[in-house]
Amino acid sequence: MRRLWKVPAQEFLGRKAMSAVGHRLRRAQFNLSGKTAAQFTSIAVVVFGQFALAQSPVLDSARTDWVLHGLDSSETRFSPLQDINIENVEELGFAWSFEDFVVRGTTNRGVEATPLMIEGVLYFTGPWSVVYAVNARTGALIWEYDPEVDGQIARFACCDAVNRGVAYIDGKIIFGSLGGDLIALDAKNGSVIWRVDTIEDRTRGYTITGAPRLAGDLVLIGNGGGDMGVRGYVSAYKVETGDLAWRFHTVPLRDENFTDAMKLARATWDDASNWAYGGGGTVWDSMVYDADLDQVYIGVGNGSPWPVWRRSPSGGDNLFLSSIVALDAKTGGYLWHYQTTPGDSWDYTATQHIVLAEIEYGESHRKVLIQAPKNGIFYVIDRETGAMVSAEPYTQITWAEGVDANSGRPTVLDSSNYSSDPSRVKPSIAGAHNWQPMSLSKKTGLVYIPVLENDMEIRLLDETPFREGRGSMQAAIVSPAPRPEADPILGDVRSLPWRGVLKAWDPIEQTAGWTSGDLPWTPGGVLSTAGGLVVLGAVDGKLRFYDDQTGALLNVIETGSAIIAPPITYLLDGEQYIAVLAGFGGALRYYTPNSAPLQYENQARLLVFKLGGSSTPRPPERVSPDLADLHSQDSFDRMAVAQGRELFMSHCGRCHTYRGKPSQYPNLWNLPPDRYDALAPIVLEGAMSYAGMPSFAETLTPKDVVAIREFLLADEYRERTK
């Protein structure tokens, strides 16, 4: 039996060798670093006698430009460029950088976008959903568009004022703003063509952080807010006008005129479900269009609240949470679903990168999609039927025993239930693989996954009614051995046994081809190339280059800036470049051990490299701020201090770290005395909302602010005078 991999457009051949013939091909692939993509493909055709290079509307430009979010319509993030390759990657150096990003206040936010490169121009987003167009040769700014997102929206963003990029079609740059608008700009000058509000209920905590995807003459966008009490959905808008074409909701309401899909979903929820929380299920990242079948595949997020016994007391699968759902691209009609984590209680979203491919089992041919979601299991799913082809853990998991081959359901272990006692499970809520994209190489047939190998102890919190603007998890993560000085929300995160690795995963054999050495938590997104390279960055500021066959580390470029975003590559004037956005933030509140911002100033940067380039300049050295004068108050109300601590945990601790642990947010344990006395205008009146410090007037009272002030002052006094 021979099993082969290829991509739907057949832009490049990739497979796993299963025979002596396959072994010869793999050796041929390994020795082709100096050949062109066309020569490579012709050799593959000779070996197999059955594959040809099909013409695709994006193929020619995709060979030199980066025109789609995932480079090609299958979202492989594999480039056929090979001028930079395993033989010369040590000669790679700095070409230029762009650093003129919009910064609100003093806080540098996360940078997570995939740039597009079209006809000599790089288009990308930065913090606060600002869009930039720069010269891809020099980095000179061509235009900039600021959607002027209301800083108050930061209150609803679980994971910072980030954005993952734009889409390009018909001379338009289309992107979603943190505030929930979908905006089309003229690619030449950045002027607005149309702007639409995608939020159906402004009383809820919706945001947009993901990149839109194209589906024919439609553009798709989802929303964030699954931890903030929302009901998830995905929307399709007409590219030309911005008119809404269709919308698909991912979870049901208690009472509505049900579609067939919502009838199916509603049967998996308890009638007594906690409907006030909205259900969750946001489509905040992965969406893929299958032109062959004219279908859209969406990855659906976690439930709201997290524990299924609080969300749906009698249990149930709670469709379509943590599922891959196939929709008719023209109508948004439901076609099929596959749920990766039925009744999810651990924030194991299925919103991670989805890649399309094709396989052959002897005479049998199947169109499939592949995903490595947060729950730690790698899935190969038939995209025509939704049937599971295979599912195996790609890292250690302890929440389930595995996936039943007949039912396609995980065998959940009783030890993962934390309804009574805390439970220790792997992976953590960060997931074995988060939003950082993986890459399927059409050269090796391997999937290169940035893996987080970590665990968590999760415990149930007291049940609380839904309140707008507050997190809806009802569960908390604690460290293995929290110390008194640990963060009251996450414990001492620095003591957690978390590490990152890069895994070369064989999607046919469901085994690791190779695994890199330890990386800092967390590695960034991945690029693979026909030059035999696998490229990714990490929070330590190092851009790493691996041999795609062996995993040998070939080169490391020190940048001094945390890299979480995925790299891209493009060819311009006969010269190949590699580009990546850098800057710490996102869901990482802490500067994690070995992260670049512990040594260098954290600032957003676009870094571009080429053969024969120079040494990469690093940001200025980080200087710890001087201690502010201690407030004169030296006696405190114990009841107010206790209340203030609880309020800090539920309102402030999502951003501000405890006792000034290193973070990109202001240190509330080291403020000038007059700033403590001015908390009310900041916390209740939004005096600093433009910078992303929102008003909490809807959930906090003046008395609450006094209690928070009392807690901060008392704790600072204790720390500074003990």
XYZ file of C-alpha atoms in Angstrom:
722
model
C 0.000 0.000 0.000
C 1.408 3.378 -1.001
C 0.283 6.601 0.672
C 1.143 9.962 -0.785
C 0.634 13.607 0.179
C 0.040 16.527 -2.128
C -1.774 19.860 -2.000
C -5.079 20.502 -3.764
C -3.621 22.958 -6.277
C -0.663 20.611 -6.775
C 1.626 23.634 -6.722
C 4.385 21.449 -5.333
C 4.685 17.800 -4.454
C 5.132 16.503 -0.939
C 4.801 13.033 0.548
C 6.034 10.518 3.070
C 8.156 7.729 1.627
C 6.543 4.350 2.179
C 8.585 2.164 -0.177
C 11.982 1.834 -1.834
C 10.704 4.129 -4.603
C 9.638 6.615 -1.969
C 13.022 6.341 -0.310
C 14.721 7.179 -3.602
C 12.484 10.225 -3.975
C 13.304 11.436 -0.520
C 17.016 11.111 -1.246
C 16.448 12.947 -4.531
C 14.594 15.726 -2.665
C 17.439 16.010 -0.189
C 19.929 16.591 -3.013
C 17.907 19.163 -4.938
C 18.914 22.319 -3.081
C 20.467 23.763 -6.222
C 17.598 22.936 -8.595
C 14.614 25.043 -9.575
C 11.087 24.292 -8.418
C 10.165 23.187 -11.937
C 13.097 20.749 -12.052
C 12.129 19.409 -8.639
C 8.556 18.762 -9.718
C 9.572 17.083 -12.962
C 11.735 14.622 -11.025
C 8.780 13.849 -8.780
C 6.610 13.161 -11.828
C 9.240 10.819 -13.256
C 9.398 8.877 -10.006
C 5.652 8.513 -9.578
C 4.383 9.026 -13.092
C 1.112 10.481 -11.817
C 1.531 14.078 -10.601
C 1.738 17.204 -12.709
C 2.167 20.834 -11.769
C -1.307 22.311 -12.070
C -1.807 25.970 -12.929
C -3.283 28.019 -10.118
C -4.339 31.683 -10.278
C -1.956 32.480 -7.415
C 0.839 30.118 -8.426
C 3.055 32.468 -10.415
C 2.957 35.297 -7.895
C 3.125 32.868 -4.977
C 6.515 31.747 -6.220
C 7.925 35.237 -5.652
C 5.374 37.161 -3.572
C 3.445 36.260 -0.404
C -0.133 36.934 -1.488
C -2.299 35.003 0.991
C -2.214 34.685 4.758
C -0.896 31.112 4.553
C 0.984 31.830 1.269
C -1.171 29.422 -0.776
C -4.854 28.517 -0.685
C -4.040 25.384 1.326
C -2.309 27.502 4.008
C 0.839 25.352 3.916
C 3.244 28.232 4.561
C 5.691 26.423 2.309
C 7.625 28.574 -0.151
C 9.105 27.171 -3.389
C 11.907 29.748 -3.142
C 15.332 28.218 -2.598
C 17.979 30.867 -3.227
C 18.405 30.883 0.552
C 19.040 27.240 1.403
C 20.815 24.805 3.672
C 24.112 25.415 1.880
C 24.252 29.204 2.329
C 21.907 30.088 5.206
C 24.921 30.945 7.383
C 25.466 33.935 5.073
C 22.038 35.381 5.926
C 22.130 38.791 7.570
C 20.201 41.973 8.280
C 18.808 43.901 5.286
C 16.571 46.554 6.869
C 13.919 47.138 9.522
C 10.761 49.171 9.992
C 10.133 50.414 13.525
C 7.791 53.397 13.208
C 4.765 51.714 14.791
C 1.937 53.541 16.540
C 2.355 53.259 20.315
C -0.370 54.440 22.655
C 0.871 55.687 25.979
C 3.975 53.842 27.159
C 2.856 50.244 26.617
C 4.282 48.307 23.674
C 1.733 45.693 22.663
C 2.064 42.300 21.020
C 3.016 41.912 17.349
C 1.562 38.771 15.718
C 0.800 39.471 12.047
C 1.803 37.645 8.883
C 2.903 40.291 6.355
C 1.772 40.044 2.734
C 4.188 41.018 -0.066
C 2.548 42.022 -3.326
C 4.397 43.621 -6.237
C 7.150 45.137 -4.139
C 5.002 46.296 -1.207
C 4.725 44.709 2.259
C 1.334 45.049 3.964
C 0.999 44.220 7.648
C -0.741 45.177 10.873
C 0.651 46.204 14.225
C -0.845 46.796 17.670
C -4.214 48.543 17.766
C -5.005 47.164 14.277
C -2.989 49.857 12.513
C -2.165 48.878 8.900
C 1.172 49.683 7.264
C 2.355 49.553 3.651
C 6.124 49.748 3.205
C 8.579 49.379 0.362
C 9.676 45.720 0.362
C 13.165 46.723 -0.861
C 13.945 49.424 1.683
C 11.303 49.537 4.426
C 10.289 53.085 3.549
C 6.723 53.831 4.664
C 4.291 54.230 1.757
C 1.129 54.732 3.795
C -0.355 54.018 7.198
C -3.985 53.624 8.234
C -5.126 53.867 11.864
C -8.725 52.676 12.428
C -8.665 54.649 15.699
C -9.941 51.813 17.837
C -11.559 52.980 21.054
C -9.071 52.174 23.813
C -11.975 51.046 25.963
C -12.166 47.921 23.775
C -8.921 46.672 25.359
C -11.034 45.706 28.357
C -12.650 42.967 26.292
C -9.483 41.691 24.628
C -8.398 38.589 26.487
C -4.952 38.678 24.923
C -3.858 42.237 24.179
C -4.564 44.726 21.380
C -3.051 42.419 18.755
C -3.857 41.704 15.114
C -2.732 38.831 12.872
C -2.813 40.443 9.463
C -4.642 41.454 6.301
C -6.100 39.934 3.133
C -5.490 41.211 -0.394
C -7.846 40.998 -3.388
C -8.638 43.164 -6.399
C -6.479 46.072 -5.233
C -7.999 46.016 -1.752
C -6.362 45.443 1.614
C -8.992 44.040 3.994
C -8.548 43.641 7.743
C -10.499 43.441 10.983
C -10.070 45.999 13.734
C -9.929 45.206 17.438
C -13.156 47.164 17.793
C -15.018 44.751 15.511
C -15.072 46.569 12.162
C -14.093 44.935 8.875
C -12.386 47.508 6.680
C -11.341 47.543 3.016
C -8.574 49.947 1.991
C -7.185 50.965 -1.378
C -3.873 49.107 -1.600
C -2.254 52.049 -3.415
C -2.902 54.790 -0.888
C -4.671 53.334 2.180
C -7.926 55.238 1.642
C -11.115 53.590 2.931
C -13.267 51.822 0.325
C -15.788 50.421 2.779
C -16.086 49.821 6.514
C -18.693 47.592 8.211
C -19.528 46.724 11.805
C -19.335 42.946 12.291
C -20.592 42.914 15.890
C -24.217 41.827 16.290
C -24.474 42.612 20.025
C -22.514 45.586 21.322
C -23.459 44.799 24.929
C -21.065 41.851 24.780
C -17.271 41.729 24.832
C -16.510 41.018 21.167
C -13.211 41.881 19.501
C -11.341 40.936 16.320
C -7.709 39.853 16.413
C -7.573 37.323 13.550
C -6.752 37.840 9.893
C -9.619 37.664 7.376
C -9.641 34.910 4.734
C -10.905 34.970 1.160
C -13.519 32.605 -0.277
C -14.139 33.453 -3.914
C -15.810 36.866 -3.990
C -16.384 36.789 -0.224
C -14.175 37.687 2.717
C -14.537 35.781 5.992
C -14.048 37.138 9.486
C -14.654 35.737 12.958
C -14.553 37.334 16.387
C -12.804 36.990 19.719
C -14.350 37.152 23.174
C -14.941 33.529 24.124
C -13.743 34.256 27.673
C -15.858 37.416 27.932
C -19.389 36.027 27.645
C -20.203 36.121 23.929
C -21.920 33.869 21.386
C -19.553 32.894 18.592
C -20.126 33.206 14.864
C -18.367 33.666 11.541
C -19.473 36.164 8.890
C -18.954 36.427 5.139
C -18.976 39.807 3.386
C -18.941 40.678 -0.291
C -15.472 41.815 -1.304
C -16.766 44.480 -3.662
C -19.291 46.228 -1.406
C -18.832 45.020 2.160
C -22.425 43.767 2.251
C -23.126 40.844 4.580
C -23.596 37.631 2.553
C -24.159 35.150 5.385
C -23.468 34.456 9.053
C -23.109 31.136 10.848
C -23.466 30.873 14.627
C -21.403 28.244 16.388
C -23.549 27.705 19.493
C -27.332 27.799 20.008
C -29.539 30.093 22.036
C -32.076 28.799 24.537
C -35.012 29.839 22.348
C -34.884 30.754 18.683
C -36.183 29.731 15.280
C -33.610 27.008 14.812
C -31.789 26.213 11.630
C -30.997 22.554 11.113
C -27.487 23.203 12.395
C -28.737 24.871 15.549
C -31.238 22.060 16.145
C -28.341 19.635 15.986
C -26.288 21.773 18.349
C -29.142 22.547 20.754
C -29.719 18.850 21.411
C -26.225 18.675 22.924
C -26.865 21.430 25.486
C -28.821 21.164 28.726
C -32.126 23.060 28.814
C -30.822 24.520 32.078
C -27.584 25.722 30.522
C -26.093 28.992 31.731
C -27.353 30.871 28.667
C -26.503 34.274 30.149
C -22.836 33.591 29.399
C -23.477 33.374 25.671
C -21.912 29.940 25.221
C -18.587 31.062 23.718
C -17.392 29.233 20.626
C -15.697 32.151 18.914
C -13.982 31.730 15.543
C -11.014 33.899 16.400
C -8.370 32.520 14.070
C -8.316 29.637 11.595
C -10.619 29.696 8.564
C -9.757 27.994 5.266
C -11.467 28.070 1.861
C -11.505 24.889 -0.225
C -11.973 25.962 -3.846
C -12.142 22.338 -5.025
C -15.269 21.641 -2.955
C -16.429 25.267 -2.543
C -16.426 24.776 1.211
C -15.176 26.771 4.167
C -13.657 25.134 7.239
C -13.705 27.041 10.519
C -12.006 26.272 13.820
C -14.252 26.938 16.823
C -13.096 28.041 20.259
C -13.802 27.230 23.899
C -17.020 27.424 25.885
C -18.214 30.150 28.208
C -17.769 29.454 31.067
C -15.031 26.820 30.842
C -16.396 23.986 33.048
C -19.081 22.043 31.200
C -20.900 21.297 34.476
C -21.309 25.057 34.994
C -22.101 25.746 31.339
C -24.447 22.795 30.752
C -25.158 21.101 34.112
C -26.173 17.718 32.718
C -23.133 17.676 30.430
C -23.339 17.039 26.709
C -20.989 17.658 23.815
C -22.028 21.329 23.577
C -21.723 21.681 19.824
C -20.021 23.321 18.069
C -17.475 24.174 20.762
C -13.890 23.068 20.079
C -14.879 21.748 16.654
C -13.941 21.977 13.005
C -17.073 22.879 11.036
C -17.516 22.712 7.249
C -19.828 25.270 5.633
C -21.102 25.892 2.128
C -18.951 28.806 0.930
C -21.782 30.509 -0.959
C -24.537 30.255 1.656
C -22.861 29.522 4.988
C -25.010 26.407 5.283
C -23.840 23.653 7.622
C -22.265 20.603 5.937
C -20.499 18.604 8.665
C -18.503 18.935 11.854
C -15.805 17.104 13.766
C -15.485 17.889 17.468
C -11.954 17.548 18.800
C -12.879 17.995 22.496
C -16.541 17.174 23.277
C -17.824 19.060 26.312
C -14.533 20.962 26.544
C -13.720 22.139 30.080
C -10.016 22.969 29.634
C -10.004 25.789 27.043
C -8.837 23.310 24.387
C -9.907 25.344 21.397
C -9.873 24.036 17.819
C -9.056 27.460 16.390
C -5.486 26.512 15.497
C -4.025 26.515 11.991
C -5.875 24.250 9.494
C -4.012 23.006 6.395
C -5.541 21.335 3.320
C -3.905 18.373 1.578
C -4.659 15.203 -0.381
C -3.665 11.604 0.300
C -3.808 8.343 -1.578
C -4.164 4.896 -0.030
C -3.383 2.594 -2.916
C -6.221 3.312 -5.354
C -8.215 5.331 -2.833
C -7.902 9.124 -2.993
C -8.981 11.423 -0.153
C -9.058 15.168 0.272
C -8.163 15.922 3.883
C -7.484 18.709 6.302
C -4.964 18.535 9.113
C -4.877 20.310 12.452
C -2.819 20.222 15.647
C -5.151 21.960 18.132
C -4.547 22.878 21.749
C -5.621 19.495 23.135
C -2.369 17.847 21.952
C -3.822 15.502 19.311
C -2.942 15.699 15.609
C -5.989 15.171 13.360
C -6.308 14.105 9.754
C -9.944 14.672 8.697
C -11.663 13.825 5.428
C -12.859 17.219 4.212
C -15.586 15.804 2.004
C -17.309 13.891 4.819
C -15.821 15.075 8.124
C -14.777 11.520 8.978
C -11.649 11.067 11.053
C -8.837 9.484 9.060
C -6.409 9.378 11.983
C -5.818 11.085 15.319
C -2.764 10.643 17.527
C -1.121 12.716 20.293
C 1.758 14.834 19.014
C 2.889 15.536 22.581
C 2.191 14.045 25.983
C -1.444 14.360 27.036
C -3.002 13.392 30.373
C -6.575 14.645 29.955
C -7.471 11.738 27.661
C -6.200 8.254 26.903
C -6.396 8.820 23.164
C -9.019 8.852 20.413
C -11.289 5.885 19.710
C -10.701 4.738 16.123
C -14.356 3.819 15.584
C -16.204 6.739 17.125
C -13.541 9.404 16.595
C -14.115 10.554 20.183
C -11.424 11.028 22.827
C -11.403 8.681 25.811
C -11.456 11.296 28.556
C -9.806 10.303 31.826
C -11.664 10.770 35.126
C -8.542 12.366 36.587
C -9.028 15.386 34.305
C -12.321 16.293 36.006
C -11.857 19.226 38.395
C -15.485 19.637 39.466
C -14.596 18.634 43.036
C -10.815 18.763 43.371
C -8.115 20.479 41.325
C -6.831 18.403 38.435
C -3.334 18.198 36.998
C -3.496 17.817 33.201
C -1.402 18.182 30.064
C -1.485 20.326 27.987
C -2.118 23.601 29.834
C -4.604 26.251 28.724
C -1.838 27.616 26.496
C -2.261 24.410 24.515
C 0.225 22.035 22.999
C -0.033 24.287 19.930
C -1.583 27.737 20.018
C -2.280 30.287 17.254
C 1.317 30.353 15.942
C 1.013 28.714 12.496
C 2.640 25.411 11.605
C 3.906 24.598 8.085
C 3.388 21.618 5.767
C 6.416 21.132 3.539
C 5.591 20.076 0.007
C 9.195 18.906 -0.195
C 9.389 16.532 2.780
C 5.702 15.890 3.459
C 6.338 16.750 7.119
C 4.377 19.215 9.230
C 6.551 21.499 11.346
C 4.701 22.362 14.559
C 5.737 24.878 17.239
C 4.851 22.755 20.268
C 4.374 23.852 23.873
C 5.135 21.007 26.257
C 3.512 22.045 29.501
C 0.915 21.138 32.085
C -1.420 22.901 34.457
C -3.291 22.426 37.663
C -6.826 23.653 37.086
C -9.391 24.275 39.790
C -12.992 25.398 39.968
C -13.818 28.923 41.169
C -16.942 29.989 43.012
C -19.952 30.262 40.744
C -20.826 33.848 39.872
C -23.555 35.393 37.725
C -22.540 36.866 34.402
C -21.423 40.494 34.515
C -20.573 42.452 31.401
C -16.900 43.129 30.956
C -15.685 40.432 33.307
C -14.045 37.148 32.444
C -16.378 34.183 32.284
C -13.996 31.285 32.882
C -15.110 30.201 36.406
C -11.884 28.213 36.612
C -8.315 29.159 37.450
C -4.853 27.813 36.814
C -2.474 27.351 39.717
C 1.217 26.540 39.690
C 2.696 23.292 41.027
C 3.753 24.931 44.296
C 2.518 28.522 44.525
C 4.445 30.644 46.966
C 2.941 33.496 49.012
C 4.530 36.061 46.706
C 3.210 34.342 43.592
C 0.741 35.924 41.226
C -2.748 35.411 42.742
C -4.214 34.450 39.374
C -1.571 32.281 37.709
C 0.626 31.478 40.667
C 4.352 31.697 40.070
C 4.296 31.121 36.336
C 8.090 31.101 36.238
C 8.183 27.865 38.230
C 6.007 25.981 35.756
C 7.751 23.221 33.757
C 6.967 24.832 30.423
C 9.178 24.537 27.367
C 8.848 24.886 23.639
C 10.093 22.585 20.887
C 9.810 22.394 17.118
C 8.468 19.041 15.932
C 8.704 17.657 12.428
C 5.532 15.580 12.355
C 4.783 12.854 9.838
C 1.013 13.191 9.224
C 0.767 9.770 7.592
C 2.698 7.744 10.166
C 1.561 10.068 13.005
C 5.048 10.110 14.464
C 7.729 12.734 15.023
C 10.407 12.720 12.326
C 12.592 14.866 14.554
C 12.288 17.181 17.529
C 14.440 20.237 18.156
C 16.266 20.994 21.339
C 14.492 23.009 24.005
C 13.201 26.418 22.980
C 11.977 29.201 25.236
C 8.312 29.260 26.005
C 6.902 30.126 23.532
C 8.201 29.549 19.980
C 6.731 31.578 17.137
C 5.127 30.572 13.847
C 6.858 28.458 11.207
C 7.988 28.810 7.588
C 9.373 25.973 5.441
C 11.025 26.341 2.045
C 12.200 24.398 -0.984
C 15.693 25.396 0.070
C 15.461 22.755 2.784
C 14.911 25.241 5.595
C 12.496 25.446 8.500
C 12.441 28.907 10.070
C 10.950 30.126 13.336
C 11.586 32.676 16.033
C 10.989 32.636 19.769
C 10.569 35.023 22.685
C 14.325 34.977 23.320
C 14.769 37.074 20.177
C 16.517 34.357 18.199
C 15.487 33.531 14.637
C 16.405 29.891 14.063
C 17.028 27.977 10.824
C 16.787 24.172 10.765
C 17.494 21.493 8.173
C 14.036 20.259 7.186
C 15.191 16.615 6.942
C 17.379 16.194 10.012
C 16.457 19.012 12.363
C 20.066 20.189 12.505
C 20.288 23.811 13.641
C 22.031 25.607 10.768
C 21.989 29.256 11.836
C 20.746 31.527 14.613
C 20.247 35.266 14.183
C 20.123 37.286 17.408
C 17.627 40.144 17.065
C 17.072 41.337 20.628
C 13.295 41.348 20.028
C 10.845 38.623 21.028
C 9.502 36.853 17.936
C 6.062 35.274 18.189
C 4.798 36.008 14.676
C 5.512 33.677 11.729
C 8.246 34.479 9.177
C 7.589 34.888 5.454
C 9.878 34.907 2.417
C 9.698 36.640 -0.966
C 11.744 37.264 -4.102
C 12.279 40.799 -5.395
C 14.636 41.948 -8.162
C 16.098 38.447 -8.216
C 16.963 38.507 -4.505
C 15.266 36.409 -1.815
C 14.339 37.973 1.533
C 13.034 36.581 4.819
C 10.861 38.899 6.915
C 9.311 38.599 10.366
C 7.485 40.894 12.759
C 8.837 41.071 16.297
C 7.655 42.437 19.614
C 6.480 40.897 22.893
C 2.878 40.839 24.060
C -0.321 39.004 23.308
C -1.475 36.453 25.854
C 1.951 36.531 27.521
C 1.604 38.931 30.405
C 5.003 38.005 31.748
C 8.405 38.449 30.272
C 9.091 34.728 30.453
C 12.537 33.384 31.413
C 15.173 34.100 28.757
C 12.806 36.383 26.843
C 14.402 39.259 24.967
C 12.473 42.056 26.758
C 14.232 41.182 30.000
C 17.432 42.503 28.402
C 16.267 44.860 25.651
C 13.515 47.435 25.308
C 10.324 45.888 23.988
C 9.298 47.581 20.757
C 7.473 46.544 17.598
C 9.770 45.888 14.622
C 9.598 44.426 11.135
C 12.930 42.704 10.495
C 14.070 41.725 6.990
C 17.086 39.559 6.096
C 19.021 38.661 2.939
C 22.161 36.821 1.913
C 25.255 38.927 2.542
C 23.407 41.150 5.010
C 24.939 42.756 8.089
C 24.636 42.149 11.825
C 21.147 42.747 13.172
C 20.869 45.900 15.302
C 19.257 45.307 18.679
C 16.957 47.584 20.648
C 18.394 49.671 23.476
C 19.317 47.821 26.654
C 16.440 47.642 29.114
C 16.940 49.842 32.144
C 14.957 49.097 35.289
C 13.041 52.172 36.420
C 14.043 53.878 39.635
C 11.868 53.259 42.659
C 9.244 55.947 43.058
C 8.890 57.684 46.404
C 6.922 55.637 48.904
C 3.460 56.955 49.640
C 3.274 58.604 53.065
C 0.371 56.407 54.221
C 1.545 53.823 56.765
C -1.672 52.421 58.293
C -4.341 50.493 56.398
C -7.868 49.146 56.723
C -7.519 45.352 56.811
C -11.026 44.717 55.476
C -10.445 47.134 52.584
C -7.078 45.518 51.824
C -8.672 42.048 51.620
C -11.474 43.342 49.424
C -9.023 45.230 47.238
C -6.931 42.122 46.702
C -9.967 40.209 45.419
C -10.938 43.090 43.153
C -7.394 43.301 41.815
C -7.481 39.588 41.004
C -10.790 39.792 39.144
C -10.289 43.101 37.325
C -6.645 44.190 37.177
C -4.600 40.996 37.274
C -5.479 40.009 33.718
C -2.940 42.625 32.575
C -0.981 43.994 35.522
C 1.331 41.480 37.130
C 1.472 40.920 40.851
C 4.093 42.853 42.819
C 5.673 44.254 39.706
C 6.853 41.047 38.059
C 8.425 41.933 34.680
C 5.701 42.704 32.171
C 4.870 45.044 29.323
C 2.181 46.709 31.453
C 2.758 49.445 34.062
C 3.987 48.264 37.457
C 1.249 49.164 39.944
C 3.681 48.540 42.809
C 5.923 51.399 41.720
C 3.804 54.444 40.963
C 4.373 58.043 42.047
C 2.326 58.789 45.184
C -0.006 61.157 43.343
C -0.900 58.406 40.839
C -2.391 56.273 43.628
C -4.448 59.269 44.682
C -5.711 59.660 41.111
C -6.932 56.075 40.604
C -10.590 57.054 40.410
C -10.270 59.191 37.241
C -8.198 56.419 35.651
C -10.259 53.399 36.703
C -13.738 54.916 36.618
C -13.552 57.829 34.196
C -11.215 56.391 31.580
C -8.594 59.121 31.845
C -6.074 56.789 30.176
C -8.407 54.787 27.938
C -6.640 55.877 24.749
C -3.552 54.006 25.958
C -5.659 50.910 26.583
C -6.413 51.408 30.278
C -10.222 51.284 30.083
C -12.856 52.580 32.439
C -14.408 49.993 34.751
C -17.287 52.221 35.797
C -19.816 49.535 34.838
C -18.395 46.950 37.236
C -16.525 48.924 39.911
C -17.768 51.545 42.361
C -15.832 54.438 43.937
C -15.671 52.337 47.113
C -14.140 49.482 45.113
C -11.439 51.783 43.752
C -10.620 52.921 47.281
C -10.237 49.257 48.270
C -7.922 48.543 45.335
C -5.855 51.598 46.271
C -5.693 50.416 49.873
C -4.498 46.978 48.790
C -1.804 48.347 46.474
C -0.491 50.807 49.038
C -0.529 48.279 51.877
C 1.237 45.634 49.853
C 3.811 48.086 48.511
C 4.437 49.384 52.030
C 4.894 45.839 53.335
C 7.301 44.940 50.534
C 9.351 48.110 50.817
C 9.632 48.205 54.628
C 9.998 44.535 55.606
